[in-house]
Amino acid sequence: MKFSKLNKLFIRSRIPKKIIIKAIYEYIGSKNGLRTVAWKNGLTHQTLWYWVKKFRLFRESLHRVVAERRGIPEIIVVDETEIKTTQGSMYLWFALDPYNKTLLGFSITKGRSNLECLLTFRYWFKCWYRVLSLVLSSQMQGYRGMVYGILSYVVSVSKSLLSKVVYTPILNVLMPPLRVIVGFILFSTALVLSVPSMALVIFLVSLLSLCSIIISFVLIRAWDILPLVSFCLGGGIKTRHYQKITDYSDIYSGSIINYEIILKHYRIPIGYEFISTISKTNMDTYVLFYITLTDLLDNSVNSSTFSYYSDGLTLNISLIPINSPLDLEGAHYIDVQANVTDRGGLLTVEVYNTFDEQNDWKILSMEYDPSTDLYTVSILVIISSGNLTYKVRAYDLAGFSSESNITIIEFSKALAPIIIVLDSPFSSPLVLEEKAIRIRANVTDDGNITNVQFSYKFTTEEEWMVETMRYDNETDCYFFDIELPKKSGTLIFKISATDDSSLTTETEIFEINYSVEKEVNPLTYIIPLAAVGSIGLITVVLLLLKKKGLIFR
């Protein structure tokens, strides 16, 4: 074969095209040698080298012809296609002109990682210095944060093109020389500070550099300068072609049998979340529906079929009556029950309640009780007496809702005395200086406290001893002093209080591990120490006298 026949990519050959493409891909995309790749694919290394040169010459000539003769559009559509073989997969990258629908260039990579995508774009930008934007098709969500611009969700008017855009301003093309110039200016400034005599020379060089920057901008057409200014101001690239691009809020569309469905999606870090609303129906029938997801390339997929029953009727709600006025007898909750029925199935049942006249409604979810076949909820009472206003509202699967009439319940004696044990929690063990301990408690009530009792026992005892606690006006609390029978042990106690409404409150059981310190007499330690010191002193004196020979045995 002569070299003059390189005007076509694939000429008539007995070697299948898939094997040729696979061999070229393995040689370019891997570090294997020419002979190794040729041997794996059943080719000679001369044949493989011929096709590698042919591929490179075709790609370079295509890029050169497009760039020099016809020019490059401001926006280029990039599409990648995966080709699976027995040895793995490879990806073909195609650069298309969206307006003339012609091929501008292509490339082959081993994978579709961010780095391989970046290297492919870098090669194209090197050939096409005037490219403003690259448009990625096929929902390539992995290519984010690349150095060539900002990845945004913008789609073209034509549904056969794109879903994302990579903005690539001219600033990226001018960045390498600008970095050199800025570095040179900084270096010159450092020289000026170190060698003042070179200030004039450095100033002239810097002025020449600035003039070169101005000339480079003048050589660019005005419509290229405006997008650059817009990008520097934070607005991104906006060219005349960008005005033809519309931001679609409904990238996917949904459909439902005989009923309208409204899809809204919100961008979240891991994908899209769809919220659907189905119109109401007044028919007594089952509603079957499924969702169809369709992308911009008209590829669609259907979900599973779902169904629910719609009787076209509102829900039936009947409240279980509560006697009014209600004597709570110290309870802190009011139980509300309701019987809610619907043939199509219930979605939620809620109760709206308030204790004031300002209609500050609070919403609580009611739970279904299988034992009573009722929906029930316990409402916390926040006042000792007054009125509870509430209503129940329910929703079914067909979108219908119903609510009960407003009910007002008068209640009293809701709050029993409140007991707070002071100095709790107690340290363990509690070290005392005396063989007595004082227990204090703060008792409050909306009425009058008639009696406060202190029940206690020790671990060695079985029966509880009950005593009345006394009130201290200075500290505004009740107290009781206990004589401890031993130096150490465990005290168990509880406190109960009763008000004038005969409501009684009892605390939990408390345990105190205690130990009593002994009174220490200093003479107990001084006398033995003095005796030991005297004996030691006498021994030392005798040894010295013996050493001097003044005393004998």
Coordinates of C-alpha atoms in Angstrom, one line a residue:
M1 CA 0.0 0.0 0.0
K2 CA 1.3 3.4 -0.9
F3 CA 1.3 6.4 1.4
S4 CA -0.7 8.4 -1.1
K5 CA -3.8 6.3 -0.3
L6 CA -4.1 7.9 3.1
N7 CA -6.9 10.2 2.0
K8 CA -9.5 7.8 3.5
L9 CA -9.7 6.4 6.9
F10 CA -10.7 2.8 6.0
I11 CA -9.8 1.4 2.6
R12 CA -10.7 -2.0 1.3
S13 CA -8.9 -4.6 3.4
R14 CA -9.4 -8.1 4.5
I15 CA -8.9 -7.1 8.1
P16 CA -12.2 -6.3 9.9
K17 CA -12.7 -2.7 10.9
K18 CA -13.5 -3.6 14.5
I19 CA -10.2 -5.4 14.9
I20 CA -8.4 -2.3 13.4
I21 CA -10.2 0.1 15.7
K22 CA -9.6 -2.1 18.7
A23 CA -5.9 -2.5 18.0
I24 CA -5.5 1.3 17.5
Y25 CA -7.3 1.9 20.7
E26 CA -5.2 -0.6 22.7
Y27 CA -2.0 0.9 21.4
I28 CA -2.9 4.5 22.0
G29 CA -4.8 4.0 25.3
S30 CA -2.3 1.7 27.0
K31 CA 1.4 1.5 27.7
N32 CA 1.9 -1.8 25.8
G33 CA 4.4 -2.0 23.0
L34 CA 3.5 -2.2 19.3
R35 CA 4.5 -5.8 18.9
T36 CA 2.6 -6.9 22.0
V37 CA -0.7 -5.2 20.9
A38 CA -0.3 -6.6 17.3
W39 CA 0.3 -10.1 18.6
K40 CA -2.8 -10.0 20.8
N41 CA -5.0 -8.9 17.9
G42 CA -3.5 -11.3 15.3
L43 CA -1.8 -8.6 13.3
T44 CA 1.8 -7.9 12.3
H45 CA 3.5 -4.9 13.9
Q46 CA 4.0 -3.4 10.4
T47 CA 0.3 -3.5 9.7
L48 CA -0.6 -2.0 13.1
W49 CA 1.9 0.8 12.7
Y50 CA 0.5 1.6 9.3
W51 CA -3.0 2.0 10.7
V52 CA -1.8 4.0 13.6
K53 CA -0.1 6.5 11.3
K54 CA -3.2 6.5 9.1
F55 CA -5.4 7.3 12.1
R56 CA -3.2 10.1 13.4
L57 CA -2.8 11.7 9.9
F58 CA -6.5 11.5 9.3
R59 CA -7.3 13.1 12.6
E60 CA -4.7 15.9 12.3
S61 CA -5.7 16.6 8.7
L62 CA -9.4 16.8 9.6
H63 CA -8.7 19.2 12.5
R64 CA -6.4 21.3 10.3
V65 CA -8.8 21.5 7.4
V66 CA -11.7 22.4 9.6
A67 CA -9.7 25.1 11.6
E68 CA -8.1 26.7 8.6
R69 CA -10.6 26.5 5.7
R70 CA -14.1 26.4 7.2
G71 CA -13.6 27.8 10.7
I72 CA -14.8 26.5 14.1
P73 CA -18.3 27.4 15.5
E74 CA -18.6 29.0 18.9
I75 CA -20.5 26.0 20.3
I76 CA -19.5 22.4 19.6
V77 CA -21.5 19.4 20.5
V78 CA -19.5 16.5 22.0
D79 CA -20.8 13.0 22.0
E80 CA -19.1 9.8 23.3
T81 CA -20.1 6.3 22.2
E82 CA -19.1 3.1 24.0
I83 CA -17.9 0.2 22.0
K84 CA -17.7 -3.2 23.8
T85 CA -15.3 -5.9 22.8
T86 CA -14.2 -9.2 24.3
Q87 CA -11.1 -7.4 25.8
G88 CA -13.1 -4.6 27.4
S89 CA -14.7 -1.3 26.3
M90 CA -13.4 1.8 24.5
Y91 CA -15.0 5.2 23.9
L92 CA -15.2 7.1 20.7
W93 CA -15.4 10.9 21.1
F94 CA -17.0 12.9 18.3
A95 CA -17.0 16.7 17.9
L96 CA -20.0 17.9 15.9
D97 CA -21.1 21.2 14.4
P98 CA -24.7 21.6 15.7
Y99 CA -25.7 24.1 12.9
N100 CA -24.2 22.4 9.8
K101 CA -24.4 18.9 11.3
T102 CA -20.9 18.0 10.2
L103 CA -18.1 16.1 11.9
L104 CA -15.3 18.3 13.2
G105 CA -13.1 15.7 14.9
F106 CA -12.9 12.5 17.0
S107 CA -10.7 10.7 19.5
I108 CA -10.5 7.3 21.2
T109 CA -9.9 6.7 24.9
K110 CA -9.8 3.7 27.1
G111 CA -12.3 5.0 29.6
R112 CA -14.5 8.0 30.3
S113 CA -13.0 9.3 33.4
N114 CA -12.7 13.0 34.2
L115 CA -9.0 13.0 33.3
E116 CA -9.5 11.3 30.0
C117 CA -12.3 13.7 29.1
L118 CA -10.1 16.6 30.1
L119 CA -7.2 15.4 28.0
T120 CA -9.5 15.0 25.0
F121 CA -10.8 18.5 25.4
R122 CA -7.3 19.9 25.8
Y123 CA -6.3 18.5 22.5
W124 CA -9.3 20.0 20.8
F125 CA -8.8 23.4 22.4
K126 CA -5.2 23.3 21.2
C127 CA -6.4 22.8 17.6
W128 CA -9.4 25.2 17.8
Y129 CA -8.3 28.3 19.7
R130 CA -11.6 30.1 19.1
V131 CA -13.9 27.5 20.7
L132 CA -16.2 29.3 23.3
S133 CA -18.3 26.4 24.5
L134 CA -18.4 22.6 24.4
V135 CA -21.8 20.9 24.7
L136 CA -21.9 17.4 26.3
S137 CA -24.6 15.0 25.3
S138 CA -25.6 11.6 26.8
Q139 CA -26.2 13.1 30.3
M140 CA -22.5 12.9 31.2
Q141 CA -22.8 13.9 34.9
G142 CA -19.3 12.8 35.9
Y143 CA -17.4 15.7 34.2
R144 CA -17.7 18.5 36.8
G145 CA -15.2 21.1 37.9
M146 CA -13.0 20.9 34.9
V147 CA -10.4 23.7 34.3
Y148 CA -12.1 24.7 31.0
G149 CA -15.2 26.2 32.5
I150 CA -18.4 25.7 34.5
L151 CA -20.6 22.7 33.9
S152 CA -24.2 23.8 33.9
Y153 CA -27.5 22.2 33.1
V154 CA -28.5 24.0 29.8
V155 CA -30.2 22.3 26.9
S156 CA -30.5 23.4 23.3
V157 CA -33.7 24.0 21.4
S158 CA -33.1 20.9 19.3
K159 CA -34.0 17.8 21.2
S160 CA -31.4 15.8 19.3
L161 CA -28.4 17.5 20.8
L162 CA -27.5 18.2 24.3
S163 CA -28.2 18.4 28.0
K164 CA -25.2 20.1 29.5
V165 CA -22.8 22.9 28.5
V166 CA -19.2 23.5 29.5
Y167 CA -18.5 27.2 29.2
T168 CA -15.0 27.8 27.8
P169 CA -14.1 31.5 27.7
I170 CA -11.2 33.0 25.6
L171 CA -9.6 33.7 29.0
N172 CA -8.6 30.1 29.1
V173 CA -6.8 30.4 25.8
L174 CA -5.0 33.5 26.9
M175 CA -4.2 32.1 30.3
P176 CA -0.7 30.6 29.5
P177 CA 0.8 33.8 28.1
L178 CA -0.9 35.9 30.8
R179 CA 0.7 33.7 33.4
V180 CA 4.1 34.2 31.9
I181 CA 3.6 38.0 31.6
V182 CA 2.3 38.3 35.2
G183 CA 5.2 36.2 36.5
F184 CA 7.6 38.4 34.5
I185 CA 6.1 41.6 36.0
L186 CA 6.4 40.1 39.5
F187 CA 10.0 39.2 38.9
S188 CA 10.7 42.6 37.6
T189 CA 9.2 44.2 40.6
A190 CA 11.4 42.1 42.8
L191 CA 14.5 43.3 40.8
V192 CA 13.4 46.9 41.1
L193 CA 13.2 46.6 44.9
S194 CA 16.6 45.0 45.0
V195 CA 18.5 47.0 42.3
P196 CA 17.0 50.5 41.9
S197 CA 19.3 51.3 39.0
M198 CA 17.4 48.8 36.8
A199 CA 14.1 50.5 37.5
L200 CA 13.9 52.2 34.1
V201 CA 14.8 49.1 32.1
I202 CA 12.2 47.0 34.1
F203 CA 9.6 49.7 33.6
L204 CA 10.1 49.7 29.8
V205 CA 9.8 45.9 29.7
S206 CA 6.6 45.9 31.7
L207 CA 5.1 48.6 29.5
L208 CA 6.0 46.5 26.4
S209 CA 4.2 43.5 28.0
L210 CA 1.1 45.5 28.7
C211 CA 1.1 46.8 25.1
S212 CA 1.3 43.2 23.9
I213 CA -1.8 42.3 26.0
I214 CA -3.7 45.2 24.5
I215 CA -2.7 44.3 21.0
S216 CA -3.9 40.7 21.6
F217 CA -7.3 42.0 22.6
V218 CA -7.5 44.3 19.6
L219 CA -6.8 41.4 17.3
I220 CA -9.8 39.5 18.7
R221 CA -13.1 40.6 17.3
A222 CA -15.4 42.7 19.4
W223 CA -18.0 39.9 19.9
D224 CA -15.2 37.8 21.4
I225 CA -14.2 40.5 23.9
L226 CA -17.7 41.0 25.3
P227 CA -18.1 37.3 26.4
L228 CA -14.7 37.6 28.1
V229 CA -15.8 40.7 30.0
S230 CA -19.1 39.0 30.9
F231 CA -17.2 36.0 32.3
C232 CA -14.8 38.1 34.3
L233 CA -17.8 39.9 35.9
G234 CA -19.2 36.5 37.0
G235 CA -21.9 36.2 34.4
G236 CA -20.3 33.4 32.4
I237 CA -20.0 33.3 28.6
K238 CA -23.0 34.8 26.8
T239 CA -22.6 34.8 23.0
R240 CA -25.3 35.4 20.3
H241 CA -25.6 31.6 20.0
Y242 CA -26.1 31.3 23.7
Q243 CA -29.3 33.3 23.4
K244 CA -30.7 30.5 21.4
I245 CA -30.2 28.1 24.3
T246 CA -33.1 27.7 26.7
D247 CA -33.0 26.4 30.2
Y248 CA -35.5 23.6 30.5
S249 CA -37.0 23.0 33.9
D250 CA -38.6 19.7 32.9
I251 CA -35.7 17.7 31.5
Y252 CA -37.9 14.6 32.0
S253 CA -41.6 14.3 31.2
G254 CA -44.1 12.0 32.8
S255 CA -47.3 10.5 31.6
I256 CA -50.2 8.8 33.2
I257 CA -53.1 6.8 31.8
N258 CA -56.2 9.0 31.4
Y259 CA -55.0 11.4 34.0
E260 CA -52.7 14.4 34.1
I261 CA -49.5 14.2 36.0
I262 CA -47.3 17.2 37.0
L263 CA -43.6 16.6 37.5
K264 CA -41.4 18.9 39.4
H265 CA -37.7 18.2 40.0
Y266 CA -35.3 19.7 42.4
R267 CA -31.5 19.5 42.0
I268 CA -29.8 17.6 44.8
P269 CA -26.2 16.5 45.1
I270 CA -27.0 12.8 44.2
G271 CA -29.5 13.3 41.5
Y272 CA -33.1 14.4 41.0
E273 CA -36.2 14.1 43.2
F274 CA -39.6 14.0 41.4
I275 CA -42.8 15.1 43.1
S276 CA -45.9 14.1 41.3
T277 CA -49.5 15.3 41.6
I278 CA -52.4 13.4 40.1
S279 CA -55.7 15.1 39.4
K280 CA -58.8 14.1 41.3
T281 CA -61.4 11.8 39.8
N282 CA -65.1 11.5 40.8
M283 CA -65.4 8.0 39.3
D284 CA -65.9 4.9 41.4
T285 CA -63.0 2.9 40.0
Y286 CA -59.4 1.8 40.3
V287 CA -56.7 4.3 39.1
L288 CA -53.8 2.7 37.3
F289 CA -50.7 4.8 36.6
Y290 CA -47.1 4.5 35.7
I291 CA -44.4 7.0 35.0
T292 CA -42.4 7.3 31.8
L293 CA -39.0 9.0 31.9
T294 CA -37.9 10.5 28.6
D295 CA -34.5 12.2 28.0
L296 CA -33.6 14.8 25.4
L297 CA -32.6 12.1 22.9
D298 CA -36.0 10.5 23.1
N299 CA -34.9 7.5 25.1
S300 CA -37.6 6.4 27.4
V301 CA -38.2 3.9 30.2
N302 CA -41.4 3.0 32.0
S303 CA -41.7 2.4 35.7
S304 CA -43.8 -0.3 37.4
T305 CA -47.6 0.0 37.3
F306 CA -49.2 1.3 40.5
S307 CA -52.8 1.4 41.5
Y308 CA -55.2 2.8 44.1
Y309 CA -58.9 2.9 44.5
S310 CA -60.9 6.1 44.1
D311 CA -64.6 6.1 45.1
G312 CA -65.0 9.8 44.2
L313 CA -66.4 10.5 47.6
T314 CA -65.2 12.4 50.6
L315 CA -64.0 10.6 53.7
N316 CA -66.3 9.8 56.7
I317 CA -65.0 11.1 60.0
S318 CA -66.9 10.5 63.3
L319 CA -65.4 11.7 66.6
I320 CA -65.7 9.6 69.8
P321 CA -67.5 11.9 72.2
I322 CA -65.8 13.2 75.3
N323 CA -67.8 14.3 78.4
S324 CA -67.6 18.0 79.1
P325 CA -66.7 19.4 81.6
L326 CA -63.9 16.8 82.0
D327 CA -62.3 16.1 85.3
L328 CA -58.7 14.9 84.5
E329 CA -57.9 14.1 88.2
G330 CA -54.3 15.1 87.8
A331 CA -53.7 13.6 84.3
H332 CA -51.5 15.5 81.9
Y333 CA -53.0 14.2 78.6
I334 CA -56.4 14.2 76.9
D335 CA -57.0 11.3 74.5
V336 CA -58.8 12.1 71.3
Q337 CA -60.3 9.2 69.2
A338 CA -61.9 9.3 65.7
N339 CA -63.4 6.7 63.4
V340 CA -62.2 7.5 59.8
T341 CA -63.3 5.3 56.8
D342 CA -62.7 5.5 53.1
R343 CA -63.0 2.8 50.4
G344 CA -60.0 4.0 48.5
G345 CA -57.6 4.0 51.4
L346 CA -56.4 6.7 53.8
L347 CA -53.2 8.6 53.4
T348 CA -52.9 10.6 56.7
V349 CA -55.2 11.6 59.6
E350 CA -54.3 14.7 61.7
V351 CA -55.8 16.6 64.6
Y352 CA -55.7 20.4 64.9
N353 CA -55.8 21.6 68.5
T354 CA -55.4 24.8 70.5
F355 CA -55.8 26.0 74.1
D356 CA -56.0 29.7 73.6
E357 CA -58.5 32.1 71.9
Q358 CA -56.0 33.3 69.3
N359 CA -56.5 30.1 67.2
D360 CA -52.8 29.1 67.4
W361 CA -53.5 25.7 66.0
K362 CA -51.0 22.8 66.5
I363 CA -51.1 19.8 64.3
L364 CA -50.5 16.2 65.6
S365 CA -50.6 13.0 63.5
M366 CA -53.1 10.4 64.6
E367 CA -52.1 6.7 64.8
Y368 CA -54.3 3.8 63.9
D369 CA -55.1 1.4 66.7
P370 CA -55.9 -2.1 65.3
S371 CA -57.5 -3.2 68.7
T372 CA -60.1 -0.5 68.6
D373 CA -60.2 0.2 64.8
L374 CA -59.8 3.9 65.7
Y375 CA -57.3 6.7 65.1
T376 CA -56.1 8.1 68.4
V377 CA -53.7 10.7 69.7
S378 CA -52.8 12.0 73.2
I379 CA -52.8 15.8 73.5
L380 CA -50.5 17.3 76.2
V381 CA -52.4 19.6 78.6
I382 CA -50.4 22.8 79.2
I383 CA -52.8 24.6 81.6
S384 CA -54.6 23.4 84.8
S385 CA -58.0 24.3 83.6
G386 CA -59.7 25.8 80.5
N387 CA -60.9 24.7 77.1
L388 CA -59.5 22.4 74.5
T389 CA -60.6 23.2 70.9
Y390 CA -59.8 20.5 68.2
K391 CA -60.9 19.1 64.9
V392 CA -59.8 16.1 62.9
R393 CA -58.8 16.2 59.2
A394 CA -58.1 13.2 56.9
Y395 CA -56.7 12.7 53.4
D396 CA -57.2 9.8 51.1
L397 CA -55.0 8.5 48.2
A398 CA -57.2 10.1 45.5
G399 CA -56.4 13.6 46.8
F400 CA -59.7 14.2 48.6
S401 CA -59.8 15.5 52.2
S402 CA -62.5 15.9 54.8
E403 CA -62.6 17.4 58.3
S404 CA -64.8 17.1 61.3
N405 CA -66.7 19.9 63.1
I406 CA -64.9 21.9 65.7
T407 CA -65.2 20.4 69.2
I408 CA -64.7 22.3 72.5
I409 CA -63.9 20.4 75.7
E410 CA -63.9 22.1 79.1
F411 CA -61.5 20.5 81.6
S412 CA -60.2 21.1 85.1
K413 CA -57.8 19.6 87.7
A414 CA -55.4 18.8 85.0
L415 CA -52.2 19.4 86.9
A416 CA -51.2 17.7 90.2
P417 CA -48.5 19.0 92.5
I418 CA -45.0 19.2 91.0
I419 CA -42.1 18.0 93.2
I420 CA -38.5 18.8 92.5
V421 CA -35.9 17.2 94.8
L422 CA -33.1 19.6 95.4
D423 CA -29.3 18.7 95.4
S424 CA -30.1 15.9 93.0
P425 CA -28.3 13.9 91.7
F426 CA -26.4 13.0 94.8
S427 CA -22.7 12.2 94.7
S428 CA -21.8 8.5 95.3
P429 CA -20.7 8.0 97.9
L430 CA -21.9 11.1 99.8
V431 CA -19.4 12.0 102.4
L432 CA -20.9 13.6 105.5
E433 CA -19.3 15.4 108.4
E434 CA -22.1 14.5 110.8
K435 CA -24.3 11.4 111.3
A436 CA -27.3 13.2 109.8
I437 CA -28.5 14.2 106.3
R438 CA -31.0 16.9 105.2
I439 CA -33.3 16.2 102.2
R440 CA -34.9 19.3 100.6
A441 CA -37.6 19.5 98.0
N442 CA -39.4 22.3 96.1
V443 CA -43.2 21.6 95.8
T444 CA -45.5 23.8 93.7
D445 CA -49.2 23.7 92.7
D446 CA -51.8 25.9 91.1
G447 CA -53.8 25.5 94.4
N448 CA -52.7 25.0 98.0
I449 CA -50.4 22.2 99.3
T450 CA -52.0 20.4 102.2
N451 CA -49.4 17.7 103.0
V452 CA -45.9 16.7 102.0
Q453 CA -44.7 13.3 103.2
F454 CA -41.2 11.8 103.3
S455 CA -40.9 8.0 103.0
Y456 CA -37.5 6.4 103.6
K457 CA -35.7 3.2 104.7
F458 CA -32.2 1.8 104.8
T459 CA -31.0 -1.3 102.8
T460 CA -31.0 -3.3 106.0
E461 CA -34.7 -2.6 106.7
E462 CA -37.8 -3.8 104.9
E463 CA -40.6 -1.4 106.0
W464 CA -40.9 2.2 104.9
M465 CA -41.0 4.9 107.5
V466 CA -43.2 7.9 106.8
E467 CA -42.6 11.3 108.2
T468 CA -44.0 14.8 107.4
M469 CA -41.7 17.3 105.9
R470 CA -41.4 20.8 107.3
Y471 CA -41.6 24.0 105.4
D472 CA -38.7 26.6 105.5
N473 CA -39.8 30.1 104.8
E474 CA -36.3 31.4 104.2
T475 CA -35.4 28.9 101.5
D476 CA -39.1 28.4 100.3
C477 CA -38.7 24.6 100.3
Y478 CA -39.7 21.6 102.3
F479 CA -37.0 19.7 104.3
F480 CA -36.4 16.7 106.5
D481 CA -33.4 15.6 108.7
I482 CA -32.5 11.9 109.0
E483 CA -30.3 10.4 111.6
L484 CA -28.0 7.9 110.1
P485 CA -27.7 4.6 112.0
K486 CA -24.2 3.6 110.8
K487 CA -21.0 5.2 109.6
S488 CA -21.7 4.1 106.0
G489 CA -24.7 2.6 104.2
T490 CA -27.5 3.3 101.7
L491 CA -30.5 5.5 102.2
I492 CA -33.7 4.9 100.0
F493 CA -36.4 7.6 100.0
K494 CA -39.3 9.1 98.0
I495 CA -41.5 12.2 98.5
S496 CA -45.3 12.6 98.0
A497 CA -47.4 15.8 98.0
T498 CA -51.2 16.4 98.1
D499 CA -53.0 19.6 97.2
D500 CA -56.4 20.9 98.2
S501 CA -58.0 19.2 95.2
S502 CA -56.9 15.8 96.6
L503 CA -54.5 15.4 93.7
T504 CA -51.3 13.5 94.8
T505 CA -47.9 13.3 93.1
E506 CA -45.2 10.9 94.1
T507 CA -41.6 11.1 93.0
E508 CA -39.3 8.3 91.9
I509 CA -37.3 6.4 94.4
F510 CA -33.9 7.9 95.2
E511 CA -30.8 6.1 96.6
I512 CA -27.9 7.8 98.5
N513 CA -24.7 5.9 99.4
Y514 CA -23.2 7.8 102.3
S515 CA -20.2 7.7 104.6
V516 CA -19.6 9.7 107.8
E517 CA -16.2 11.2 108.5
K518 CA -14.6 10.8 111.9
E519 CA -13.4 13.7 114.0
V520 CA -9.6 13.5 114.0
N521 CA -7.6 14.5 117.1
P522 CA -4.2 16.0 116.2
L523 CA -2.6 14.5 119.3
T524 CA -3.3 11.0 117.9
Y525 CA -0.7 11.6 115.3
I526 CA 1.7 14.0 117.1
I527 CA 2.5 11.7 120.0
P528 CA 3.6 8.7 118.0
L529 CA 5.6 10.8 115.6
A530 CA 7.3 12.6 118.5
A531 CA 8.2 9.2 120.1
V532 CA 9.6 7.8 116.9
G533 CA 11.6 11.0 116.4
S534 CA 13.0 10.9 119.9
I535 CA 14.1 7.3 119.6
G536 CA 15.8 8.0 116.3
L537 CA 17.6 11.0 117.7
I538 CA 18.9 9.0 120.7
T539 CA 20.1 6.2 118.4
V540 CA 22.1 8.6 116.2
V541 CA 23.7 10.2 119.2
L542 CA 24.8 6.9 120.6
L543 CA 26.3 5.7 117.3
L544 CA 28.3 8.9 117.1
L545 CA 29.6 8.5 120.6
K546 CA 30.5 4.9 120.0
K547 CA 32.4 5.9 116.9
K548 CA 34.5 8.4 118.8
G549 CA 35.3 5.8 121.4
L550 CA 33.6 7.7 124.2
I551 CA 31.4 4.9 125.1
F552 CA 31.9 1.2 125.2
R553 CA 29.7 -1.9 125.3

